[in-house]
One Martini backbone bead per residue (centre of mass of N, CA, C, O) as a GRO file, in nm:
protein
  306
    1UNK     BB    1  -1.762   1.591   0.647
    2UNK     BB    2  -1.820   1.864   0.413
    3UNK     BB    3  -1.653   2.184   0.297
    4UNK     BB    4  -1.692   2.337   0.024
    5UNK     BB    5  -1.559   2.632  -0.078
    6UNK     BB    6  -1.521   2.811   0.195
    7UNK     BB    7  -1.378   3.092   0.062
    8UNK     BB    8  -1.399   3.083  -0.271
    9UNK     BB    9  -1.112   2.904  -0.369
   10UNK     BB   10  -1.134   2.575  -0.317
   11UNK     BB   11  -1.168   2.519  -0.034
   12UNK     BB   12  -1.151   2.248   0.213
   13UNK     BB   13  -1.326   2.039   0.454
   14UNK     BB   14  -1.253   1.725   0.630
   15UNK     BB   15  -1.456   1.488   0.823
   16UNK     BB   16  -1.364   1.196   1.004
   17UNK     BB   17  -1.561   0.928   1.181
   18UNK     BB   18  -1.505   0.636   1.396
   19UNK     BB   19  -1.685   0.368   1.584
   20UNK     BB   20  -1.625   0.086   1.742
   21UNK     BB   21  -1.704  -0.214   1.913
   22UNK     BB   22  -1.402  -0.174   2.080
   23UNK     BB   23  -1.374   0.130   2.159
   24UNK     BB   24  -1.282   0.263   1.896
   25UNK     BB   25  -1.125   0.552   1.736
   26UNK     BB   26  -1.146   0.742   1.431
   27UNK     BB   27  -0.972   1.033   1.268
   28UNK     BB   28  -1.010   1.302   1.016
   29UNK     BB   29  -0.855   1.630   0.962
   30UNK     BB   30  -0.900   1.831   0.665
   31UNK     BB   31  -0.704   2.073   0.467
   32UNK     BB   32  -0.775   2.212   0.131
   33UNK     BB   33  -0.534   2.391  -0.098
   34UNK     BB   34  -0.558   2.544  -0.387
   35UNK     BB   35  -0.350   2.654  -0.669
   36UNK     BB   36  -0.267   2.858  -0.901
   37UNK     BB   37  -0.134   2.734  -1.205
   38UNK     BB   38   0.070   2.513  -1.380
   39UNK     BB   39   0.124   2.306  -1.122
   40UNK     BB   40  -0.130   2.247  -0.952
   41UNK     BB   41  -0.131   2.302  -0.652
   42UNK     BB   42  -0.152   2.132  -0.319
   43UNK     BB   43  -0.266   2.179   0.012
   44UNK     BB   44  -0.229   1.944   0.293
   45UNK     BB   45  -0.393   1.917   0.619
   46UNK     BB   46  -0.363   1.673   0.893
   47UNK     BB   47  -0.545   1.514   1.150
   48UNK     BB   48  -0.490   1.199   1.340
   49UNK     BB   49  -0.658   0.879   1.421
   50UNK     BB   50  -0.546   0.532   1.463
   51UNK     BB   51  -0.664   0.204   1.454
   52UNK     BB   52  -0.484  -0.122   1.481
   53UNK     BB   53  -0.511  -0.470   1.384
   54UNK     BB   54  -0.274  -0.776   1.403
   55UNK     BB   55  -0.309  -1.099   1.441
   56UNK     BB   56  -0.052  -1.213   1.262
   57UNK     BB   57   0.144  -1.019   1.478
   58UNK     BB   58   0.028  -0.958   1.779
   59UNK     BB   59  -0.086  -0.657   1.733
   60UNK     BB   60  -0.148  -0.315   1.838
   61UNK     BB   61  -0.242   0.032   1.728
   62UNK     BB   62  -0.184   0.366   1.823
   63UNK     BB   63  -0.235   0.667   1.613
   64UNK     BB   64  -0.085   1.006   1.622
   65UNK     BB   65  -0.110   1.303   1.393
   66UNK     BB   66   0.078   1.473   1.132
   67UNK     BB   67  -0.003   1.616   0.788
   68UNK     BB   68   0.209   1.737   0.520
   69UNK     BB   69   0.099   1.828   0.177
   70UNK     BB   70   0.273   1.878  -0.141
   71UNK     BB   71   0.114   1.920  -0.457
   72UNK     BB   72   0.272   1.880  -0.792
   73UNK     BB   73   0.341   1.973  -1.132
   74UNK     BB   74   0.627   1.956  -1.365
   75UNK     BB   75   0.432   1.807  -1.563
   76UNK     BB   76   0.137   1.712  -1.702
   77UNK     BB   77   0.206   1.383  -1.568
   78UNK     BB   78   0.403   1.488  -1.325
   79UNK     BB   79   0.388   1.387  -0.997
   80UNK     BB   80   0.418   1.558  -0.672
   81UNK     BB   81   0.494   1.455  -0.313
   82UNK     BB   82   0.543   1.653  -0.028
   83UNK     BB   83   0.621   1.518   0.302
   84UNK     BB   84   0.507   1.556   0.647
   85UNK     BB   85   0.544   1.324   0.928
   86UNK     BB   86   0.395   1.308   1.257
   87UNK     BB   87   0.409   1.047   1.519
   88UNK     BB   88   0.232   0.859   1.761
   89UNK     BB   89   0.302   0.541   1.903
   90UNK     BB   90   0.102   0.254   2.033
   91UNK     BB   91   0.229  -0.059   2.115
   92UNK     BB   92   0.045  -0.362   2.163
   93UNK     BB   93  -0.077  -0.648   2.269
   94UNK     BB   94  -0.334  -0.878   2.188
   95UNK     BB   95  -0.223  -1.141   2.353
   96UNK     BB   96  -0.104  -1.412   2.548
   97UNK     BB   97   0.040  -1.536   2.269
   98UNK     BB   98   0.246  -1.343   2.223
   99UNK     BB   99   0.543  -1.289   2.132
  100UNK     BB  100   0.842  -1.170   2.239
  101UNK     BB  101   0.932  -1.017   1.975
  102UNK     BB  102   0.693  -0.825   2.024
  103UNK     BB  103   0.687  -0.735   2.320
  104UNK     BB  104   0.970  -0.576   2.295
  105UNK     BB  105   0.808  -0.338   2.114
  106UNK     BB  106   0.656  -0.225   2.317
  107UNK     BB  107   0.519   0.096   2.299
  108UNK     BB  108   0.655   0.408   2.252
  109UNK     BB  109   0.671   0.615   1.942
  110UNK     BB  110   0.864   0.853   1.741
  111UNK     BB  111   0.777   1.003   1.432
  112UNK     BB  112   0.978   1.156   1.167
  113UNK     BB  113   0.908   1.243   0.821
  114UNK     BB  114   1.023   1.236   0.477
  115UNK     BB  115   0.843   1.259   0.165
  116UNK     BB  116   0.861   1.127  -0.178
  117UNK     BB  117   0.619   1.130  -0.461
  118UNK     BB  118   0.633   0.967  -0.774
  119UNK     BB  119   0.398   1.016  -1.044
  120UNK     BB  120   0.256   0.814  -1.335
  121UNK     BB  121  -0.066   0.843  -1.507
  122UNK     BB  122  -0.194   0.662  -1.811
  123UNK     BB  123  -0.466   0.572  -1.746
  124UNK     BB  124  -0.817   0.527  -1.844
  125UNK     BB  125  -0.854   0.375  -1.564
  126UNK     BB  126  -0.858   0.279  -1.221
  127UNK     BB  127  -1.016  -0.005  -1.216
  128UNK     BB  128  -1.058  -0.087  -1.548
  129UNK     BB  129  -0.820  -0.082  -1.739
  130UNK     BB  130  -0.709  -0.089  -2.097
  131UNK     BB  131  -0.484   0.136  -2.068
  132UNK     BB  132  -0.179   0.190  -1.969
  133UNK     BB  133   0.031   0.349  -1.701
  134UNK     BB  134   0.183   0.293  -1.375
  135UNK     BB  135   0.411   0.510  -1.169
  136UNK     BB  136   0.576   0.461  -0.844
  137UNK     BB  137   0.787   0.663  -0.625
  138UNK     BB  138   0.922   0.613  -0.296
  139UNK     BB  139   1.067   0.838  -0.044
  140UNK     BB  140   1.221   0.796   0.280
  141UNK     BB  141   1.291   0.979   0.587
  142UNK     BB  142   1.369   0.880   0.907
  143UNK     BB  143   1.481   1.116   1.184
  144UNK     BB  144   1.330   1.407   1.203
  145UNK     BB  145   1.311   1.313   1.474
  146UNK     BB  146   1.299   1.109   1.714
  147UNK     BB  147   1.327   0.720   1.741
  148UNK     BB  148   1.299   0.685   1.416
  149UNK     BB  149   1.522   0.522   1.170
  150UNK     BB  150   1.519   0.558   0.807
  151UNK     BB  151   1.559   0.421   0.466
  152UNK     BB  152   1.307   0.438   0.194
  153UNK     BB  153   1.228   0.236  -0.106
  154UNK     BB  154   0.954   0.247  -0.344
  155UNK     BB  155   0.783   0.053  -0.610
  156UNK     BB  156   0.537   0.090  -0.888
  157UNK     BB  157   0.403  -0.124  -1.160
  158UNK     BB  158   0.153  -0.064  -1.428
  159UNK     BB  159   0.027  -0.253  -1.708
  160UNK     BB  160  -0.199  -0.205  -2.004
  161UNK     BB  161  -0.355  -0.446  -2.239
  162UNK     BB  162  -0.546  -0.468  -2.546
  163UNK     BB  163  -0.602  -0.783  -2.701
  164UNK     BB  164  -0.917  -0.731  -2.698
  165UNK     BB  165  -1.228  -0.709  -2.670
  166UNK     BB  166  -1.241  -0.642  -2.336
  167UNK     BB  167  -0.938  -0.762  -2.325
  168UNK     BB  168  -0.705  -0.758  -2.036
  169UNK     BB  169  -0.369  -0.714  -1.983
  170UNK     BB  170  -0.184  -0.731  -1.667
  171UNK     BB  171   0.102  -0.577  -1.517
  172UNK     BB  172   0.293  -0.628  -1.207
  173UNK     BB  173   0.543  -0.433  -1.006
  174UNK     BB  174   0.721  -0.467  -0.682
  175UNK     BB  175   0.922  -0.271  -0.430
  176UNK     BB  176   1.157  -0.288  -0.138
  177UNK     BB  177   1.393  -0.086   0.063
  178UNK     BB  178   1.554  -0.086   0.393
  179UNK     BB  179   1.748   0.135   0.622
  180UNK     BB  180   1.952   0.220   0.861
  181UNK     BB  181   2.090   0.544   1.006
  182UNK     BB  182   2.106   0.429   1.314
  183UNK     BB  183   2.189   0.292   1.625
  184UNK     BB  184   1.981   0.490   1.800
  185UNK     BB  185   1.769   0.384   1.599
  186UNK     BB  186   1.457   0.256   1.518
  187UNK     BB  187   1.259  -0.030   1.381
  188UNK     BB  188   0.943  -0.104   1.353
  189UNK     BB  189   0.691  -0.309   1.273
  190UNK     BB  190   0.518  -0.079   1.131
  191UNK     BB  191   0.765  -0.033   0.906
  192UNK     BB  192   0.754  -0.288   0.773
  193UNK     BB  193   0.743  -0.548   0.556
  194UNK     BB  194   0.477  -0.719   0.393
  195UNK     BB  195   0.339  -1.054   0.293
  196UNK     BB  196   0.025  -1.132   0.207
  197UNK     BB  197  -0.269  -1.162   0.036
  198UNK     BB  198  -0.510  -0.997  -0.158
  199UNK     BB  199  -0.275  -0.743  -0.217
  200UNK     BB  200  -0.044  -0.958  -0.322
  201UNK     BB  201  -0.064  -1.282  -0.227
  202UNK     BB  202  -0.256  -1.506  -0.308
  203UNK     BB  203  -0.334  -1.775  -0.069
  204UNK     BB  204  -0.218  -1.616   0.165
  205UNK     BB  205  -0.186  -1.492   0.442
  206UNK     BB  206  -0.194  -1.219   0.626
  207UNK     BB  207   0.135  -1.198   0.661
  208UNK     BB  208   0.248  -1.506   0.579
  209UNK     BB  209   0.514  -1.389   0.455
  210UNK     BB  210   0.800  -1.465   0.628
  211UNK     BB  211   0.905  -1.384   0.912
  212UNK     BB  212   0.874  -1.560   1.236
  213UNK     BB  213   0.715  -1.580   1.571
  214UNK     BB  214   0.508  -1.785   1.686
  215UNK     BB  215   0.314  -1.699   1.429
  216UNK     BB  216   0.445  -1.412   1.410
  217UNK     BB  217   0.471  -1.153   1.218
  218UNK     BB  218   0.781  -0.936   1.154
  219UNK     BB  219   0.902  -0.878   0.901
  220UNK     BB  220   1.086  -0.683   0.664
  221UNK     BB  221   1.345  -0.491   0.448
  222UNK     BB  222   1.247  -0.674   0.192
  223UNK     BB  223   1.081  -0.672  -0.142
  224UNK     BB  224   0.887  -0.875  -0.388
  225UNK     BB  225   0.646  -0.832  -0.657
  226UNK     BB  226   0.411  -1.017  -0.887
  227UNK     BB  227   0.178  -0.972  -1.178
  228UNK     BB  228  -0.071  -1.154  -1.372
  229UNK     BB  229  -0.355  -1.025  -1.565
  230UNK     BB  230  -0.698  -1.126  -1.668
  231UNK     BB  231  -0.960  -0.946  -1.828
  232UNK     BB  232  -1.306  -1.034  -1.862
  233UNK     BB  233  -1.597  -1.084  -1.952
  234UNK     BB  234  -1.866  -1.235  -1.914
  235UNK     BB  235  -2.014  -1.505  -1.994
  236UNK     BB  236  -2.228  -1.414  -2.258
  237UNK     BB  237  -2.287  -1.117  -2.163
  238UNK     BB  238  -2.444  -1.031  -1.922
  239UNK     BB  239  -2.566  -0.707  -1.913
  240UNK     BB  240  -2.498  -0.560  -2.156
  241UNK     BB  241  -2.461  -0.212  -2.096
  242UNK     BB  242  -2.486  -0.257  -1.771
  243UNK     BB  243  -2.453  -0.442  -1.493
  244UNK     BB  244  -2.246  -0.626  -1.629
  245UNK     BB  245  -2.002  -0.406  -1.645
  246UNK     BB  246  -1.910  -0.447  -1.331
  247UNK     BB  247  -1.791  -0.722  -1.447
  248UNK     BB  248  -1.506  -0.954  -1.412
  249UNK     BB  249  -1.295  -1.177  -1.528
  250UNK     BB  250  -1.021  -1.345  -1.323
  251UNK     BB  251  -0.695  -1.397  -1.410
  252UNK     BB  252  -0.401  -1.529  -1.218
  253UNK     BB  253  -0.048  -1.434  -1.119
  254UNK     BB  254   0.151  -1.475  -0.825
  255UNK     BB  255   0.468  -1.318  -0.687
  256UNK     BB  256   0.712  -1.362  -0.414
  257UNK     BB  257   0.947  -1.193  -0.181
  258UNK     BB  258   1.093  -1.195   0.162
  259UNK     BB  259   1.356  -1.003   0.330
  260UNK     BB  260   1.706  -0.945   0.441
  261UNK     BB  261   1.852  -0.786   0.208
  262UNK     BB  262   2.179  -0.734   0.057
  263UNK     BB  263   2.277  -0.511  -0.178
  264UNK     BB  264   2.595  -0.515  -0.165
  265UNK     BB  265   2.562  -0.838  -0.236
  266UNK     BB  266   2.531  -0.919  -0.553
  267UNK     BB  267   2.611  -1.226  -0.569
  268UNK     BB  268   2.351  -1.306  -0.369
  269UNK     BB  269   2.096  -1.158  -0.441
  270UNK     BB  270   1.955  -1.337  -0.670
  271UNK     BB  271   1.941  -1.594  -0.495
  272UNK     BB  272   1.764  -1.470  -0.261
  273UNK     BB  273   1.522  -1.387  -0.448
  274UNK     BB  274   1.459  -1.690  -0.534
  275UNK     BB  275   1.433  -1.786  -0.261
  276UNK     BB  276   1.133  -1.864  -0.137
  277UNK     BB  277   0.910  -1.861  -0.342
  278UNK     BB  278   0.596  -1.744  -0.413
  279UNK     BB  279   0.286  -1.896  -0.561
  280UNK     BB  280  -0.016  -1.794  -0.741
  281UNK     BB  281  -0.327  -1.923  -0.879
  282UNK     BB  282  -0.634  -1.810  -1.061
  283UNK     BB  283  -0.985  -1.747  -1.024
  284UNK     BB  284  -1.256  -1.493  -1.088
  285UNK     BB  285  -1.455  -1.211  -0.966
  286UNK     BB  286  -1.500  -0.871  -1.049
  287UNK     BB  287  -1.607  -0.567  -0.886
  288UNK     BB  288  -1.744  -0.265  -0.926
  289UNK     BB  289  -1.708   0.030  -0.693
  290UNK     BB  290  -1.732   0.258  -0.868
  291UNK     BB  291  -1.435   0.485  -0.826
  292UNK     BB  292  -1.278   0.326  -0.575
  293UNK     BB  293  -1.321  -0.003  -0.622
  294UNK     BB  294  -1.272  -0.357  -0.571
  295UNK     BB  295  -1.416  -0.679  -0.585
  296UNK     BB  296  -1.349  -1.034  -0.479
  297UNK     BB  297  -1.387  -1.371  -0.617
  298UNK     BB  298  -1.192  -1.675  -0.539
  299UNK     BB  299  -0.991  -1.937  -0.702
  300UNK     BB  300  -0.698  -2.101  -0.555
  301UNK     BB  301  -0.331  -2.164  -0.584
  302UNK     BB  302  -0.052  -2.257  -0.380
  303UNK     BB  303   0.316  -2.192  -0.394
  304UNK     BB  304   0.635  -2.328  -0.253
  305UNK     BB  305   0.966  -2.225  -0.325
  306UNK     BB  306   1.306  -2.344  -0.248
   0.00000   0.00000   0.00000
């Protein structure tokens, strides 16, 4: 449910609610207020509840929280988001076979964090870009209250090049590292990095790469991933200029690694990053779903390098 232009100055309220077959319910109530001026500032306030289940990690989580977000531009294409998020999380085991390493983290935790997101988006399209780049850098400090504390930095880079008519080469690189800020504060499983699955390294199970305990993925404090993608029209261009433009042939190579890498030990860092690298490659068909997302059907091969 949306109420646009609520008070006549661009304000809007959005309410989303879902009820699952397992008697779980999620909701998000948001108030968005834009401001006039050259910085194009927008203030967003939201209250949310979210249920999530992670069978590959053996746990489920109920999260309730509050998010304040101030977005603005310091330059025409340089966007900043300054956020404060506070949430209460209830982590519980998913089955009787959940490992002890997961069970000992069950219970309530309170997280309060400050986050800064810097982004530059020069792409000509969000779903199937033909040119331009996207860069995003996220820095987060948790421990401004609560019992969860860490310093976390993530980056994401995507570049697109049109090498022929409607043939686009896309390169992606992402990575992140986090560290504890206090021995009295913890880092929970839901804060860790995970790798594997269709959104990171295709061909591996969701969260299938990295440290495990009795088949439960535990996550890690550092990761990197890279991808090279080639998008082309469908062979023989069926439906050219119409329905066929929603589809692309997709060839890809993905690689990445995850672990508890120590950045201070530079002599061992490159060796650790190269060890146990996972790689997958394949081809498929990508479908454009409006301006929101894309779906894929793929045939692939996965390789594990020790």
